[in-house]
PDB file of C-alpha atoms and ligand atoms in Angstrom:
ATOM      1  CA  UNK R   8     222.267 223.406 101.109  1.00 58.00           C
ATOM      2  CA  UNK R   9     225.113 225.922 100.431  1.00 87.00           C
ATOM      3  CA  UNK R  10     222.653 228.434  98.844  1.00 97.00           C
ATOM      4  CA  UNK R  11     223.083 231.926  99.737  1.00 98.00           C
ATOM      5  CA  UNK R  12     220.393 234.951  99.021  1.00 98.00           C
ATOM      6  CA  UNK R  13     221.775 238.843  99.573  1.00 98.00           C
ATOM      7  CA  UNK R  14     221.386 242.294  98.582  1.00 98.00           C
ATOM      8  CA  UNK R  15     224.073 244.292  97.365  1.00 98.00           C
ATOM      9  CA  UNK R  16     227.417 244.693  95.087  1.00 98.00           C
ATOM     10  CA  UNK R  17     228.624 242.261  93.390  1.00 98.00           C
ATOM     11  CA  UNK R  18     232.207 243.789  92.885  1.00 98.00           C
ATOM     12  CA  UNK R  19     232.353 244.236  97.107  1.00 98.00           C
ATOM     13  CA  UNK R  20     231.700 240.427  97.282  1.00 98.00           C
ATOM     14  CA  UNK R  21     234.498 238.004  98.759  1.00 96.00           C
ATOM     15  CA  UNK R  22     234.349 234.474  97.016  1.00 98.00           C
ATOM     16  CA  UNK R  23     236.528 232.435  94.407  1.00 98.00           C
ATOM     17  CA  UNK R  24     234.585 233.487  91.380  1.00 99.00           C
ATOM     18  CA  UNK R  25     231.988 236.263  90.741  1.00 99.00           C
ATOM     19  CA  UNK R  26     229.728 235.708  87.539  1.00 99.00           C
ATOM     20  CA  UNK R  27     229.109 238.310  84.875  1.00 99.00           C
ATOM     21  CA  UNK R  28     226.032 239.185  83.250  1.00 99.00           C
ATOM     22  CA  UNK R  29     227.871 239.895  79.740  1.00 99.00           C
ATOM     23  CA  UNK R  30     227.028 239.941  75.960  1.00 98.00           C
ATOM     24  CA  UNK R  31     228.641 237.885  73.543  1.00 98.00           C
ATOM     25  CA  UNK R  32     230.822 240.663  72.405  1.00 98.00           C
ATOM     26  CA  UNK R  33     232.843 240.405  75.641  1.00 98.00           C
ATOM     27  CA  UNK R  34     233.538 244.137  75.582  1.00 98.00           C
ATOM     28  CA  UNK R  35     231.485 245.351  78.676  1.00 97.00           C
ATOM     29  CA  UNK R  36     228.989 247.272  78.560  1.00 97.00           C
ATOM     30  CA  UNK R  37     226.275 248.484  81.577  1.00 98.00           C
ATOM     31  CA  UNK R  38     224.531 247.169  84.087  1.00 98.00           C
ATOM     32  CA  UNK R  39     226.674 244.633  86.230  1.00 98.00           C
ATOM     33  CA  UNK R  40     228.895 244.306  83.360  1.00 98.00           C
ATOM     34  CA  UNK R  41     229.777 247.953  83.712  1.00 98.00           C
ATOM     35  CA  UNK R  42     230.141 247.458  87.477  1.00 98.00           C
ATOM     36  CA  UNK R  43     232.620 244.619  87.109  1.00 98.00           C
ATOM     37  CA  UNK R  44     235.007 245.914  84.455  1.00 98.00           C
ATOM     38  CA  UNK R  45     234.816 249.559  86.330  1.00 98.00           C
ATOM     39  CA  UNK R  46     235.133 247.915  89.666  1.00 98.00           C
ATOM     40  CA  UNK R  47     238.195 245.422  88.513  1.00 98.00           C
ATOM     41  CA  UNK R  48     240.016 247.781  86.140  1.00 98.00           C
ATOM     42  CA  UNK R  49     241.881 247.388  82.199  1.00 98.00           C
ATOM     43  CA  UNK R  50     243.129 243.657  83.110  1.00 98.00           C
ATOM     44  CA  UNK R  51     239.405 242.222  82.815  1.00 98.00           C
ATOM     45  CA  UNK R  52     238.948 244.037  79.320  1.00 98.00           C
ATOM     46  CA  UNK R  53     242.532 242.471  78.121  1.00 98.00           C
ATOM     47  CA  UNK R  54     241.698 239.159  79.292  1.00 98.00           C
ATOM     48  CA  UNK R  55     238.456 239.025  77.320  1.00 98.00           C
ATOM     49  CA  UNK R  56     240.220 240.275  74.307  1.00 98.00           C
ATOM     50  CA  UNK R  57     242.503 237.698  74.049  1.00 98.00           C
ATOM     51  CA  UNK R  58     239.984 235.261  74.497  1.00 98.00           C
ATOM     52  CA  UNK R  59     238.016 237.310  71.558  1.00 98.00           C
ATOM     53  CA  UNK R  60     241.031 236.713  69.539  1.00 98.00           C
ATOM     54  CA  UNK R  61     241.587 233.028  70.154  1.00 98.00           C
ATOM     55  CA  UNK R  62     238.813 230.467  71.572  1.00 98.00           C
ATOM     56  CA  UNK R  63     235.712 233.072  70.577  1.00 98.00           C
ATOM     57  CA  UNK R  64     236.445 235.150  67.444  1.00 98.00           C
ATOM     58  CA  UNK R  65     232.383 235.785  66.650  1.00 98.00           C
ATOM     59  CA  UNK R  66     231.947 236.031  70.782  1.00 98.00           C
ATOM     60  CA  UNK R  67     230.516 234.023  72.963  1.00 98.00           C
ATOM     61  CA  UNK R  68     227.158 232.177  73.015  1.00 98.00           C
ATOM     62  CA  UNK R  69     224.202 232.773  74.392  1.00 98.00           C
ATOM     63  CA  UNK R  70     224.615 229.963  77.431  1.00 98.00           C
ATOM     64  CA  UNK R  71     228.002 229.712  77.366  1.00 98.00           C
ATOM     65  CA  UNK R  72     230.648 230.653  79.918  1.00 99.00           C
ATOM     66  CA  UNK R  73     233.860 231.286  80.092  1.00 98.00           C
ATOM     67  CA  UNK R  74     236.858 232.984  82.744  1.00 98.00           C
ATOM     68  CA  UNK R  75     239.611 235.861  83.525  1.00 98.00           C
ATOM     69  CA  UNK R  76     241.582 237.138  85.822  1.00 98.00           C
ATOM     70  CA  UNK R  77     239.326 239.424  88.495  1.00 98.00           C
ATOM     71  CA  UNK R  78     241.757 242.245  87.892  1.00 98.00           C
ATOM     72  CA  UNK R  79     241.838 244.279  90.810  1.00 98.00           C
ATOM     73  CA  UNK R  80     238.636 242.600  92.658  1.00 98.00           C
ATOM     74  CA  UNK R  81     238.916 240.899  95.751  1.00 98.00           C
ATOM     75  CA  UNK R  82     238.054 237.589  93.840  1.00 98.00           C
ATOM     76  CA  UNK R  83     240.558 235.057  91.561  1.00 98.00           C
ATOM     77  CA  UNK R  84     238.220 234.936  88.468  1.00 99.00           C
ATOM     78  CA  UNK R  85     235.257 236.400  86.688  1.00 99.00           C
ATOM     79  CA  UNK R  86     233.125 233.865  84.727  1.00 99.00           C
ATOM     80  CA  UNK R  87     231.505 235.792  82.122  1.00 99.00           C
ATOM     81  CA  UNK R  88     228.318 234.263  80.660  1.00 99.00           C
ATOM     82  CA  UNK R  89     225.668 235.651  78.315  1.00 99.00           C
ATOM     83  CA  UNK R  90     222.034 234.941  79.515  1.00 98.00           C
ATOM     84  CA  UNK R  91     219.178 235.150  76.277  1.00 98.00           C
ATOM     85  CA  UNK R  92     217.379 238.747  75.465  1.00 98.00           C
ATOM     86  CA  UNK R  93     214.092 238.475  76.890  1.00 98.00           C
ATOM     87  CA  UNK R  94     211.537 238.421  73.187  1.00 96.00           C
ATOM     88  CA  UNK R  95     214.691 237.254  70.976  1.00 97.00           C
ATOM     89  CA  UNK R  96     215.059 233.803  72.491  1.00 98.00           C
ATOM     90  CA  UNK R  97     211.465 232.143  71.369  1.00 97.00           C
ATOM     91  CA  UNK R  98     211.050 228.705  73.037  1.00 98.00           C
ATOM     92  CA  UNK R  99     214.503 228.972  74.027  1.00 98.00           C
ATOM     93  CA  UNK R 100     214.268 231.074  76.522  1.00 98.00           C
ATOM     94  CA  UNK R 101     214.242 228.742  79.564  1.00 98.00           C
ATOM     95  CA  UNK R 102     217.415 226.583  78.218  1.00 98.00           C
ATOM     96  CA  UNK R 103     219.237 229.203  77.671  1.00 99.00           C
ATOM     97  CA  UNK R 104     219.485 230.874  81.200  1.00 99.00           C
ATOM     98  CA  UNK R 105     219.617 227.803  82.732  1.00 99.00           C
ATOM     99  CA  UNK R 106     222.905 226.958  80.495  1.00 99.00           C
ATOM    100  CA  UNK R 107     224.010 230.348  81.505  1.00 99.00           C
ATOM    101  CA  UNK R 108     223.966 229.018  85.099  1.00 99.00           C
ATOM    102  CA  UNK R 109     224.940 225.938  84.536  1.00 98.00           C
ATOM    103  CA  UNK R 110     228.100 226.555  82.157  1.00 99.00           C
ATOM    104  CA  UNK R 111     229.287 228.831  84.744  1.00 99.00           C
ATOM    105  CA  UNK R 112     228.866 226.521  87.677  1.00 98.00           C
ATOM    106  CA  UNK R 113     230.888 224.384  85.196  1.00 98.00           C
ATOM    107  CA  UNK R 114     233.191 226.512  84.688  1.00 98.00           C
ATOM    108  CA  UNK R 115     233.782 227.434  88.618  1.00 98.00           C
ATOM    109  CA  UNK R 116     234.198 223.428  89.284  1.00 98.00           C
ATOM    110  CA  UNK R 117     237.402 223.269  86.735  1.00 98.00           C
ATOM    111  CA  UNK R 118     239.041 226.392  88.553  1.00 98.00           C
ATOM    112  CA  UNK R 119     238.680 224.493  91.464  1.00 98.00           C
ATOM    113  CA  UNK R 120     236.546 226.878  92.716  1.00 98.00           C
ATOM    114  CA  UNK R 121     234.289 226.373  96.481  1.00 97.00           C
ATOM    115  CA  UNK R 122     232.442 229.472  96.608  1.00 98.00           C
ATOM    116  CA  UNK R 123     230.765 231.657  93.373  1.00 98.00           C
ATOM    117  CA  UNK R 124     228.245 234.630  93.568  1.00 98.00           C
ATOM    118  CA  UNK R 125     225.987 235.155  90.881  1.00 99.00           C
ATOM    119  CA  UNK R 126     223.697 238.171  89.548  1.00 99.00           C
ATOM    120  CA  UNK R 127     220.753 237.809  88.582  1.00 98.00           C
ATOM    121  CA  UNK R 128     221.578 236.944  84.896  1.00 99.00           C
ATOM    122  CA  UNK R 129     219.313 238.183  81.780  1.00 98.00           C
ATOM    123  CA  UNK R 130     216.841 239.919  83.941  1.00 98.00           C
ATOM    124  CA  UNK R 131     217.991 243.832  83.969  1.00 98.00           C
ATOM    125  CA  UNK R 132     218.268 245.431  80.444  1.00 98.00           C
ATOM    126  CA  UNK R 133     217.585 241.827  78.746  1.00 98.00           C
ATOM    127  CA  UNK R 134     213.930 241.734  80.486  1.00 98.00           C
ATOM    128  CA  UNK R 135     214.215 238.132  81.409  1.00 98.00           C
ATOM    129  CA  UNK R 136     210.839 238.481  83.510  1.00 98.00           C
ATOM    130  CA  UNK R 137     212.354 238.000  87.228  1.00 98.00           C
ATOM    131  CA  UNK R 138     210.133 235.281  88.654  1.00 98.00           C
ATOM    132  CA  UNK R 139     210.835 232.998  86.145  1.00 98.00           C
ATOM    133  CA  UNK R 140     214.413 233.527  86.091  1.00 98.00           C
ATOM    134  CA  UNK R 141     214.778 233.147  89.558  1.00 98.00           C
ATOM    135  CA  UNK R 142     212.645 229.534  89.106  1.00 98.00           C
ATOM    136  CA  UNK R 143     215.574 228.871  86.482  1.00 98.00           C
ATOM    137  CA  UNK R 144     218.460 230.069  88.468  1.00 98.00           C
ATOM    138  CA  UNK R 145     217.517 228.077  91.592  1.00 98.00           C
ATOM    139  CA  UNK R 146     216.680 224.844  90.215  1.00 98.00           C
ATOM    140  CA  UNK R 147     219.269 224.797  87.830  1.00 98.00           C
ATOM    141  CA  UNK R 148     221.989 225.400  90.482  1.00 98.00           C
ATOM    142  CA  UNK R 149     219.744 222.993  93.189  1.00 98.00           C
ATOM    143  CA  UNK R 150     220.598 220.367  90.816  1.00 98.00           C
ATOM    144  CA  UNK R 151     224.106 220.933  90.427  1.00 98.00           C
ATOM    145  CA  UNK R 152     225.261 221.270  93.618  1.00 98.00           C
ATOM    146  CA  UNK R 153     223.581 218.149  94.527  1.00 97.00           C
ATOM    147  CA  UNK R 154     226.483 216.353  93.111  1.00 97.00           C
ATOM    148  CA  UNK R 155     228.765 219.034  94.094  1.00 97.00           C
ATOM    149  CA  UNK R 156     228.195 219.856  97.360  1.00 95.00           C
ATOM    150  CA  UNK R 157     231.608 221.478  97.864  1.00 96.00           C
ATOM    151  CA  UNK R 158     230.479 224.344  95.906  1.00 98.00           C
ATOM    152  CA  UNK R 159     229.124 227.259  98.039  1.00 98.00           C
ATOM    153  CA  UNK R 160     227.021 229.850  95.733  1.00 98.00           C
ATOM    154  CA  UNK R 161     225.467 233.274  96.316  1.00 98.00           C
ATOM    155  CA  UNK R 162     222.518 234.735  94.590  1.00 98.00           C
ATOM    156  CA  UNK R 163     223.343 238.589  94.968  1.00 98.00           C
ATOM    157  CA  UNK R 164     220.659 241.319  94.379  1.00 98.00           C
ATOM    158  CA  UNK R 165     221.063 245.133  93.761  1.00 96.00           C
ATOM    159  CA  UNK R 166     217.717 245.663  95.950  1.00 98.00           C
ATOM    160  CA  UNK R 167     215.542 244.554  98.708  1.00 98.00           C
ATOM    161  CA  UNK R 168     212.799 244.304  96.299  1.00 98.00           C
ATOM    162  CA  UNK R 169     215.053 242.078  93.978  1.00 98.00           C
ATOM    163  CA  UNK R 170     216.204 239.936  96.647  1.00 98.00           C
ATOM    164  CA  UNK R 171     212.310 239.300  97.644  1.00 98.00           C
ATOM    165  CA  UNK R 172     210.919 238.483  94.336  1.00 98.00           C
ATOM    166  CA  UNK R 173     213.631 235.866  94.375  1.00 98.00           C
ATOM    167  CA  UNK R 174     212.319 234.508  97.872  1.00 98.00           C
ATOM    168  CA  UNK R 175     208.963 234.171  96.577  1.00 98.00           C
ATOM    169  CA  UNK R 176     209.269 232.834  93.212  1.00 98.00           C
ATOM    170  CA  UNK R 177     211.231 229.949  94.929  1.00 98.00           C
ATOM    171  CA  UNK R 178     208.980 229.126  97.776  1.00 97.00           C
ATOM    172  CA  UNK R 179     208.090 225.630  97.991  1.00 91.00           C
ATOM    173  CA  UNK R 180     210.292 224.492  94.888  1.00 93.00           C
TER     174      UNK R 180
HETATM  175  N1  AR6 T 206     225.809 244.042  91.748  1.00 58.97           N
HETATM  176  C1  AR6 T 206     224.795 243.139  91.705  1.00 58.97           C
HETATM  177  N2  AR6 T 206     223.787 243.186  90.821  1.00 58.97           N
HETATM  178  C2  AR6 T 206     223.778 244.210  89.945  1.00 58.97           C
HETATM  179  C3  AR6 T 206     224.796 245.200  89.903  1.00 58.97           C
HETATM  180  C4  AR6 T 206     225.838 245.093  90.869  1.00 58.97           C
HETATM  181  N3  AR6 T 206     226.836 245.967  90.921  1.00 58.97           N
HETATM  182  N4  AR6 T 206     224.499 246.077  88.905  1.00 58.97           N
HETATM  183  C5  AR6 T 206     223.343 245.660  88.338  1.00 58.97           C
HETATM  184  N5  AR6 T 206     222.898 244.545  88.962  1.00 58.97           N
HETATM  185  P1  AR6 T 206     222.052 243.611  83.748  1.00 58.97           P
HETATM  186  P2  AR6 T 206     221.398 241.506  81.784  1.00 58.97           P
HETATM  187  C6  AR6 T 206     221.710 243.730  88.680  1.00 58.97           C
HETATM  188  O1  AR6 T 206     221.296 244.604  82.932  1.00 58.97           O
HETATM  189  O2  AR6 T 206     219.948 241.730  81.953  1.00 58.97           O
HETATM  190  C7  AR6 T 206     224.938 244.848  80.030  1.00 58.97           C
HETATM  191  O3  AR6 T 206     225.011 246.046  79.319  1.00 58.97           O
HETATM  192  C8  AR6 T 206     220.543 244.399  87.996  1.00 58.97           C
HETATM  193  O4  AR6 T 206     219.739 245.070  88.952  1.00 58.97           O
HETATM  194  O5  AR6 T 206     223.369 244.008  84.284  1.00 58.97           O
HETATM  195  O6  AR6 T 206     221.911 240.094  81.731  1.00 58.97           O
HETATM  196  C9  AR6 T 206     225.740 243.733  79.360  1.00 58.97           C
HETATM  197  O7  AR6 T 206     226.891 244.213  78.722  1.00 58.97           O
HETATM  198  C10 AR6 T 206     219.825 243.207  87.373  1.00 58.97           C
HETATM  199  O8  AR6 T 206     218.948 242.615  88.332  1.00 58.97           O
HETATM  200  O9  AR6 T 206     222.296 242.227  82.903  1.00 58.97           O
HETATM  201  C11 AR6 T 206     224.765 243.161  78.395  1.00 58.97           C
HETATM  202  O10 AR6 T 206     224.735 243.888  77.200  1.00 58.97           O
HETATM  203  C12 AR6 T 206     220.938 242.203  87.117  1.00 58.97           C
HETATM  204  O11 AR6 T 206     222.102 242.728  87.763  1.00 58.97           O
HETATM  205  C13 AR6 T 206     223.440 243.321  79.094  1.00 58.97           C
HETATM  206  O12 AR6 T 206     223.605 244.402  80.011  1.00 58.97           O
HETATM  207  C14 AR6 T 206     221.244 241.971  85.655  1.00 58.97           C
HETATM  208  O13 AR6 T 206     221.077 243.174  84.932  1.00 58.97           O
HETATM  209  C15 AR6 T 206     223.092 242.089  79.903  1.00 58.97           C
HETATM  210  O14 AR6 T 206     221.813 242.247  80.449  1.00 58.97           O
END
């Protein structure tokens, strides 16, 4: 299976599409978000204002994704999604990441896209607890690429220790 685990920076990675960790506001922020829009300069920031002003005027949903230009970044597009705040989501915690994943993997396929990197979404200053979200992110993306095998997709970690809680919580699923 075209499942990929690594440690390291997602604005260094080579691929078709990175994702974003964003909030709905589409304005950056910290985090990976901070890392992108630093790492891929002003053209990211325009793009997402536009779409602020046209398809998303209250921002976008928790779950949903959507994509710009990379900017400067060695990749063609950024899919920004928003993943759910950790204590804010109630019993909609699990659905929501997962359409985070999902709607992005979505989002890759109409871009035509073979290869997409992902952080791990919701689980830095949202406190999406990281086991769980890596359950989330691995089955939901398991099940897409089953019908969709030409889609190649990175899980990409800031640390070791990231990278091995992600291992873990997926042994034997
Ligand atoms: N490359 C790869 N992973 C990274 C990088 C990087 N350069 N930088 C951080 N991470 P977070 P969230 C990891 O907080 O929880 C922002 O302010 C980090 O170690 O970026 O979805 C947005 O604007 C963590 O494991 O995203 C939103 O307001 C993971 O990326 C809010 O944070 C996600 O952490 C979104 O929070």
């Amino acid at each position: 299976m075209p499942i990929h685990i690594e440690t390291g920076d997602i604005t260094q990675e080579n691929a078709c599409a990175i994702v974003n960790a964003a909030n709905s506001s589409l304005m950056g922020g910290g985090g990976v978000d901070g890392a992108i829009h630093r790492a891929g300069g002003p053209e990211i920031l325009e793009a997402c204002k536009a779409i602020r002003q046209t398809q998303y005027p209250d921002g976008l949903p928790t779950g949903e994704a959507v994509a710009t230009t990379a900017g400067k970044l060695p990749v063609k597009y950024v899919i920004h999604t928003v993943g759910p705040v950790w204590g804010r989501c109630g019993d909609r915690c699990e659905v929501l990441l997962a359409n985070a994943y999902r709607n992005s993997l979505r989002t890759a396929e109409s871009l035509e896209c073979d290869s997409v990197v992902f952080p791990a979404i919701s689980t830095g200053v949202y406190g999406f607890p990281k086991e769980r979200a890596a359950k989330i992110a691995f089955e939901t993306t398991r099940n897409f690429l089953a019908s969709h095998p030409e889609i190649e997709v990175t899980f990409i970690f800031h640390s070791d220790r990231d990278s091995d809680i992600f291992k873990q919580a997926i042994k034997g699923l």
